[in-house]
Structures are given as C-alpha cells and as structure tokens.
CSV table of C-alpha atoms and ligand atoms in Angstrom, one decimal:
chain,number,residue,atom,x,y,z
T,1,MET,CA,129.8,3.7,112.7
T,2,ASN,CA,130.2,1.8,109.5
T,3,ASP,CA,127.2,-0.4,108.5
T,4,LEU,CA,129.4,-3.5,108.1
T,5,LEU,CA,131.0,-3.0,111.5
T,6,VAL,CA,127.6,-2.8,113.1
T,7,ALA,CA,126.4,-5.8,111.2
T,8,THR,CA,129.3,-8.1,112.0
T,9,GLU,CA,129.1,-7.6,115.8
T,10,SER,CA,126.2,-9.9,116.1
T,11,LYS,CA,127.2,-12.2,113.3
T,12,PRO,CA,128.9,-15.6,113.4
T,13,PRO,CA,132.7,-15.4,112.6
T,14,PRO,CA,133.6,-15.1,108.9
T,15,LEU,CA,135.5,-18.5,109.0
T,16,GLN,CA,135.5,-21.3,111.5
T,17,ALA,CA,137.1,-24.7,111.2
T,18,PHE,CA,135.7,-27.6,113.2
T,19,ASP,CA,138.3,-30.4,113.8
T,20,VAL,CA,139.3,-30.6,110.2
T,21,THR,CA,141.7,-33.3,109.0
T,22,ILE,CA,142.8,-33.3,105.4
T,23,ALA,CA,144.6,-36.0,103.5
T,24,TYR,CA,145.9,-36.5,100.0
T,25,ARG,CA,145.2,-40.0,99.1
T,26,SER,CA,145.7,-41.6,102.5
T,27,THR,CA,148.6,-39.3,103.8
T,28,PRO,CA,147.2,-36.8,106.3
T,29,VAL,CA,148.6,-33.2,105.7
T,30,LEU,CA,146.5,-31.3,108.3
T,31,GLN,CA,145.1,-32.9,111.4
T,32,GLY,CA,142.5,-31.7,113.9
T,33,VAL,CA,142.4,-28.1,112.8
T,34,SER,CA,140.0,-25.9,114.7
T,35,PHE,CA,139.9,-22.1,114.7
T,36,SER,CA,137.5,-19.2,114.6
T,37,THR,CA,138.5,-16.0,112.8
T,38,PRO,CA,137.0,-12.7,114.4
T,39,PRO,CA,135.5,-10.2,111.9
T,40,GLY,CA,137.4,-7.1,111.1
T,41,THR,CA,140.8,-8.7,111.5
T,42,LEU,CA,143.9,-9.5,109.3
T,43,THR,CA,145.3,-13.0,109.9
T,44,ALA,CA,148.6,-14.3,108.6
T,45,ILE,CA,148.6,-18.0,107.9
T,46,VAL,CA,152.2,-18.9,108.5
T,47,GLY,CA,154.3,-22.0,108.6
T,48,PRO,CA,157.3,-23.7,106.8
T,49,ASN,CA,156.9,-25.0,103.1
T,50,GLY,CA,154.6,-28.0,103.0
T,51,ALA,CA,152.9,-27.1,106.3
T,52,GLY,CA,149.5,-27.2,104.7
T,53,LYS,CA,148.8,-23.5,104.3
T,54,SER,CA,147.4,-23.6,100.7
T,55,THR,CA,145.7,-26.9,101.5
T,56,LEU,CA,143.8,-25.3,104.4
T,57,ILE,CA,142.5,-22.4,102.2
T,58,LYS,CA,141.5,-24.8,99.3
T,59,ALA,CA,139.8,-27.2,101.7
T,60,SER,CA,137.8,-24.3,103.3
T,61,LEU,CA,136.5,-23.3,99.8
T,62,GLY,CA,135.5,-26.9,99.0
T,63,LEU,CA,138.3,-27.4,96.4
T,64,ILE,CA,139.6,-30.3,98.4
T,65,ALA,CA,137.2,-32.5,100.5
T,66,PRO,CA,138.3,-33.0,104.2
T,67,ALA,CA,138.7,-36.5,105.5
T,68,SER,CA,136.8,-35.3,108.5
T,69,GLY,CA,135.5,-32.1,110.1
T,70,HIS,CA,134.0,-29.1,108.4
T,71,PHE,CA,134.2,-25.4,107.8
T,72,GLU,CA,131.6,-22.7,108.3
T,73,PHE,CA,131.6,-19.1,106.7
T,74,PHE,CA,129.5,-16.7,108.6
T,75,GLY,CA,127.9,-19.7,110.4
T,76,ARG,CA,126.9,-21.4,107.0
T,77,SER,CA,128.4,-23.7,104.4
T,78,PHE,CA,130.5,-22.0,101.6
T,79,ARG,CA,127.8,-22.8,99.0
T,80,ASP,CA,125.4,-20.5,100.8
T,81,VAL,CA,127.7,-17.6,101.1
T,82,ASP,CA,130.2,-17.7,98.3
T,83,GLY,CA,129.5,-14.2,97.1
T,84,ARG,CA,130.6,-12.9,100.5
T,85,VAL,CA,134.0,-14.7,100.2
T,86,SER,CA,136.8,-13.8,97.8
T,87,TYR,CA,139.7,-16.0,96.9
T,88,VAL,CA,142.9,-14.9,95.3
T,89,PRO,CA,145.0,-18.0,94.4
T,90,GLN,CA,148.7,-18.2,94.2
T,91,ARG,CA,150.0,-16.3,91.2
T,92,THR,CA,151.9,-19.3,89.9
T,93,SER,CA,148.6,-21.4,89.8
T,94,VAL,CA,146.9,-19.1,87.3
T,95,ASP,CA,147.1,-19.4,83.5
T,96,TRP,CA,148.4,-15.9,82.6
T,97,ASP,CA,148.3,-16.6,78.8
T,98,PHE,CA,144.5,-16.4,78.9
T,99,PRO,CA,143.8,-13.5,76.4
T,100,VAL,CA,142.1,-10.9,78.7
T,101,THR,CA,142.9,-7.3,79.6
T,102,ALA,CA,143.3,-6.1,83.1
T,103,LEU,CA,139.9,-4.5,83.0
T,104,ASP,CA,138.3,-7.7,81.8
T,105,VAL,CA,139.8,-9.6,84.8
T,106,VAL,CA,138.3,-7.0,87.2
T,107,CYS,CA,134.9,-7.1,85.6
T,108,MET,CA,134.9,-10.8,86.1
T,109,GLY,CA,134.5,-10.0,89.8
T,110,LEU,CA,131.2,-8.3,88.9
T,111,TYR,CA,129.5,-11.2,87.1
T,112,ARG,CA,128.0,-12.7,90.2
T,113,LYS,CA,126.2,-9.3,90.7
T,114,ILE,CA,125.4,-8.7,87.2
T,115,GLY,CA,124.5,-12.3,86.1
T,116,TRP,CA,126.8,-14.2,83.6
T,117,LEU,CA,124.7,-13.7,80.5
T,118,ARG,CA,124.0,-10.0,81.0
T,119,PRO,CA,126.3,-7.4,79.3
T,120,ILE,CA,128.7,-5.3,81.3
T,121,GLY,CA,127.5,-1.8,81.2
T,122,HIS,CA,129.2,1.6,81.6
T,123,ARG,CA,128.4,1.7,85.3
T,124,HIS,CA,130.2,-1.6,85.8
T,125,ARG,CA,133.1,-0.6,83.8
T,126,ALA,CA,133.4,2.6,85.8
T,127,GLN,CA,133.3,0.6,89.0
T,128,ALA,CA,136.0,-1.8,87.7
T,129,MET,CA,138.1,1.2,86.7
T,130,GLU,CA,137.7,2.7,90.2
T,131,ALA,CA,138.9,-0.5,91.7
T,132,LEU,CA,141.9,-0.6,89.4
T,133,ALA,CA,142.7,3.0,90.4
T,134,SER,CA,142.5,2.1,94.1
T,135,VAL,CA,145.4,-0.3,93.5
T,136,GLY,CA,147.4,2.1,91.3
T,137,MET,CA,146.6,0.2,88.1
T,138,GLN,CA,144.3,2.6,86.2
T,139,ASP,CA,146.9,3.1,83.5
T,140,TYR,CA,147.1,-0.6,82.7
T,141,SER,CA,143.4,-1.3,82.2
T,142,LYS,CA,143.8,-2.3,78.5
T,143,ARG,CA,147.0,-4.3,78.9
T,144,GLN,CA,146.8,-8.0,78.4
T,145,ILE,CA,147.1,-9.6,81.8
T,146,SER,CA,150.1,-11.8,80.4
T,147,GLN,CA,152.0,-8.5,79.8
T,148,LEU,CA,151.9,-7.3,83.4
T,149,SER,CA,154.6,-7.9,85.9
T,150,GLY,CA,153.9,-10.3,88.8
T,151,GLY,CA,153.2,-7.5,91.2
T,152,GLN,CA,150.9,-5.8,88.7
T,153,GLN,CA,148.9,-9.1,88.1
T,154,GLN,CA,148.6,-9.4,91.9
T,155,ARG,CA,147.1,-5.9,92.1
T,156,VAL,CA,144.6,-6.7,89.3
T,157,PHE,CA,143.4,-9.7,91.2
T,158,LEU,CA,143.0,-7.6,94.3
T,159,ALA,CA,140.9,-5.1,92.3
T,160,ARG,CA,138.8,-8.1,91.1
T,161,SER,CA,138.2,-9.1,94.8
T,162,LEU,CA,137.3,-5.4,95.6
T,163,VAL,CA,134.6,-5.1,93.0
T,164,GLN,CA,133.1,-8.4,94.2
T,165,GLY,CA,132.3,-6.6,97.5
T,166,ALA,CA,133.3,-9.7,99.6
T,167,GLU,CA,133.4,-9.6,103.4
T,168,LEU,CA,136.1,-12.2,103.7
T,169,PHE,CA,139.3,-12.3,101.6
T,170,LEU,CA,141.4,-15.5,101.4
T,171,MET,CA,144.7,-14.8,99.6
T,172,ASP,CA,147.5,-17.2,99.0
T,173,GLU,CA,150.9,-15.5,99.1
T,174,PRO,CA,149.8,-12.2,97.5
T,175,LEU,CA,153.2,-10.7,98.6
T,176,ALA,CA,155.4,-13.5,97.2
T,177,GLY,CA,157.8,-11.9,94.6
T,178,VAL,CA,156.1,-8.5,94.4
T,179,ASP,CA,158.1,-5.2,94.6
T,180,ALA,CA,158.0,-2.9,97.7
T,181,ALA,CA,155.4,-0.6,96.1
T,182,THR,CA,153.0,-3.4,95.4
T,183,GLU,CA,153.5,-4.8,98.8
T,184,LYS,CA,152.6,-1.4,100.3
T,185,THR,CA,149.6,-1.1,98.0
T,186,ILE,CA,148.3,-4.5,99.0
T,187,ILE,CA,148.8,-4.0,102.7
T,188,ASP,CA,147.2,-0.5,102.6
T,189,THR,CA,144.2,-1.9,100.8
T,190,LEU,CA,143.8,-4.8,103.2
T,191,ARG,CA,144.1,-2.3,106.1
T,192,GLY,CA,141.3,-0.3,104.5
T,193,LEU,CA,139.1,-3.3,104.2
T,194,ARG,CA,139.8,-4.2,107.9
T,195,ASP,CA,138.9,-0.7,108.9
T,196,GLU,CA,135.5,-1.2,107.2
T,197,GLY,CA,134.9,-4.4,109.3
T,198,ARG,CA,136.0,-6.8,106.6
T,199,THR,CA,138.3,-9.8,107.2
T,200,ALA,CA,141.3,-11.2,105.4
T,201,MET,CA,143.3,-14.4,105.9
T,202,ILE,CA,146.6,-14.4,104.0
T,203,VAL,CA,149.2,-17.0,103.4
T,204,HIS,CA,152.4,-15.1,104.2
T,205,HIS,CA,156.0,-16.3,104.2
T,206,ASP,CA,158.0,-13.3,105.6
T,207,LEU,CA,158.1,-13.7,109.4
T,208,ASP,CA,159.8,-10.3,109.8
T,209,THR,CA,156.7,-8.4,108.6
T,210,VAL,CA,154.0,-10.4,110.3
T,211,ALA,CA,153.8,-8.1,113.4
T,212,ASP,CA,153.7,-5.0,111.2
T,213,TYR,CA,151.0,-6.2,108.8
T,214,PHE,CA,148.7,-8.5,110.7
T,215,ASP,CA,146.6,-8.6,113.8
T,216,ARG,CA,146.5,-12.3,114.2
T,217,VAL,CA,148.4,-15.4,113.2
T,218,LEU,CA,147.5,-19.0,112.4
T,219,LEU,CA,150.8,-20.9,112.8
T,220,LEU,CA,150.7,-24.2,111.0
T,221,ASN,CA,152.8,-27.3,110.5
T,222,GLY,CA,150.6,-30.3,109.8
T,223,ARG,CA,148.3,-29.0,112.5
T,224,ILE,CA,147.8,-25.7,114.4
T,225,ILE,CA,150.9,-25.0,116.4
T,226,ALA,CA,149.5,-21.7,117.7
T,227,GLU,CA,146.6,-19.3,116.9
T,228,GLY,CA,145.7,-15.9,118.1
T,229,PRO,CA,146.9,-12.3,118.4
T,230,VAL,CA,150.3,-11.7,116.9
T,231,ALA,CA,152.0,-11.1,120.3
T,232,ASP,CA,150.8,-14.4,121.6
T,233,VAL,CA,151.9,-16.5,118.6
T,234,MET,CA,155.1,-14.9,117.3
T,235,LYS,CA,157.1,-16.2,120.3
T,236,PRO,CA,160.3,-18.4,120.1
T,237,GLY,CA,158.5,-21.5,121.6
T,238,PRO,CA,155.7,-21.8,119.0
T,239,LEU,CA,157.9,-20.7,116.1
T,240,LYS,CA,160.6,-23.3,117.0
T,241,GLU,CA,157.9,-25.9,117.2
T,242,ALA,CA,156.7,-24.9,113.6
T,243,TYR,CA,160.0,-24.3,112.0
T,244,GLY,CA,162.5,-26.4,113.9
T,245,GLY,CA,166.2,-25.6,113.0
T,246,ASN,CA,165.0,-23.2,110.2
T,247,LEU,CA,164.2,-20.6,112.7
T,248,LEU,CA,167.8,-19.5,113.1
T,249,ILE,CA,167.5,-16.7,110.6
T,250,PHE,CA,164.5,-15.3,112.2
T,251,GLU,CA,166.1,-15.3,115.6
T,252,SER,CA,169.2,-13.6,114.5
T,253,SER,CA,167.2,-10.7,112.8
T,254,GLU,CA,165.4,-10.1,116.1
T,255,SER,CA,168.5,-9.7,118.2
U,1,LIG,P1,152.2,-25.0,102.0
U,1,LIG,O1,151.1,-24.2,101.3
U,1,LIG,O2,152.2,-24.8,103.5
U,1,LIG,O3,153.6,-25.0,101.4
U,1,LIG,P2,150.7,-27.2,100.9
U,1,LIG,O4,149.3,-27.1,101.4
U,1,LIG,O5,150.9,-26.8,99.5
U,1,LIG,O6,151.7,-26.5,101.9
U,1,LIG,O7,151.1,-28.7,101.0
U,1,LIG,C1,150.9,-29.5,102.2
U,1,LIG,C2,151.4,-31.0,101.9
U,1,LIG,O8,150.5,-31.5,101.1
U,1,LIG,C3,152.8,-31.0,101.3
U,1,LIG,O9,153.5,-32.1,101.9
U,1,LIG,C4,152.5,-31.2,99.8
U,1,LIG,O10,153.6,-31.9,99.2
U,1,LIG,C5,151.2,-32.0,99.8
U,1,LIG,N1,150.4,-31.7,98.7
U,1,LIG,C6,149.9,-30.5,98.3
U,1,LIG,N2,149.1,-30.6,97.2
U,1,LIG,C7,149.0,-32.0,96.9
U,1,LIG,C8,148.4,-32.8,96.0
U,1,LIG,N3,147.6,-32.2,95.0
U,1,LIG,N4,148.6,-34.1,96.0
U,1,LIG,C9,149.3,-34.7,96.9
U,1,LIG,N5,150.0,-34.0,98.0
U,1,LIG,C10,149.9,-32.7,97.9
C-alpha cells in the first residue's frame, strides 16, 4: 500500500472546522460552520454566488480572521503545517502581468523545500518540468505566464501545487472558464492525487458534474446546508434549500 495511505489512516483529518463564524465588518457571511474532511477524498464546495465558498477557503488559511471558531489542518494550526497544504486561488485574483515564465511559477512551489535564498538547481528544474509535463504544459515552460490562456494558467498553478508535495489541495474554481481538455487534465490529476491518499477541496460551480468528479460535497449558503458523500447531499431537498428558485435549471437537466 502507498506510504501516504498508510500514514493517513491513523492521522487527524486534513481539514476540520469547529463552529466557525465569519463576518466582513459586522455582517456575518458564514455562520456555525463545522465539518471534518476525510483523507483521500475529493470534496466539491458548492453553493450559489455569495454563499461564502471563497470566504471559507480564505478563512481556513488565515487570510481572513473568523469572528469565532477555528480550523485545524491535520489536527494542528495552519502555521504548523502550511507546507502540507497547497492553495490555488481564483484565476481572476492573480496578477498575470507579473513577468515570470511558466517554469518560474512552478519552481516557486519548490522554494519552501529549497529555502528562499538558495539557487534553483538542475534537479529542481527537472522536477518542475516533470510537473509541467504531467499537466500537458511541457511545451510552454518558457512562455510568459501572461501569454497563456486561462486554462493553461490554471494547469501551471496545478503543476506548482504538485511540486510542493502537499497532502491537502484547496482550489478556488479551477475549472471556471477552462476548456474541456484542461478540465479533464485537472480532474485526472486530482484523481491521481486522491488515489495516493491525498485530499482536495475544490470550489465548483457546475452542479451537473459534481457526481462524476467528486466523492463528497460541502453545500453552503451562509452556513452548511448539507455535507457528506455526493449521493447524500445532491438531492432536491438540500439543493433547493441552498439555491432556492435558481435550482430549476438543474432539475430540468436531471429529468
Ligand atoms: P462565493 O465564493 O460563494 O461566491 P464569497 O465568499 O466570495 O462567496 O462571498 C460571500 C459574501 O461575502 C458575499 O455576500 C460577498 O459579497 C461578501 N464578501 C466577499 N468578500 C468581501 C470583502 N472583502 N468585504 C466585504 N464583503 C465581502
């Protein structure tokens, strides 16, 4: 059996939330959120616009301070485990004019291992190239990141996460606006990580693909509406509660 699989069986969950409430100024956007993510699973974080999906991820990483409650990664605070956690932000929140190549971006994922002031060696570059190849981007290594398509940029970010060697991947809408080939590459890569015992939690907007791509769902709208295996959550009751009238499209595609 894979080492990581063996190791995760006796370990605390990759991410747990304990009664977390988050507010911007004094307006609460997420209330009383508690969950525990099992290792070796792919979880979709789903809910309508403004449900608090991005806020949840950012708060777990300490980018927003919760009004109350706390998060634990592998039973510890984020500060103690951050090398084991990889975060891929929403593509639109990144400054793509930053003058770096695709290979540079992937190498940035190695700095924690190498040390910020140490030079990147041949071995590290080879490792970064291997990660680029695993997401089908080996031919674009020297391309400026600003000159890649949205889907290609997303693949490069995934490659950066891969070299980091994280055990938990938090990704904010990696499939938004990407082409079908990129979507397949990202999902195949995530499945490969899951099969190694790693864990991913992904903000996802397409309800039609949730059952195909994910094992579990965290359904949000200002609080947790439902959480658990896909079959338990993707039911008309909880979905209606989360989406209200906007669920019509989903229901008609199911019939
Ligand atoms: P989602 O990712 O589900 O679309 P968000 O987490 O981005 O939702 O936002 C949740 C709520 O918090 C929304 O009502 C949004 O307008 C509000 N919000 C998000 N970021 C901020 C911010 N920086 N300041 C104030 N309100 C914010």
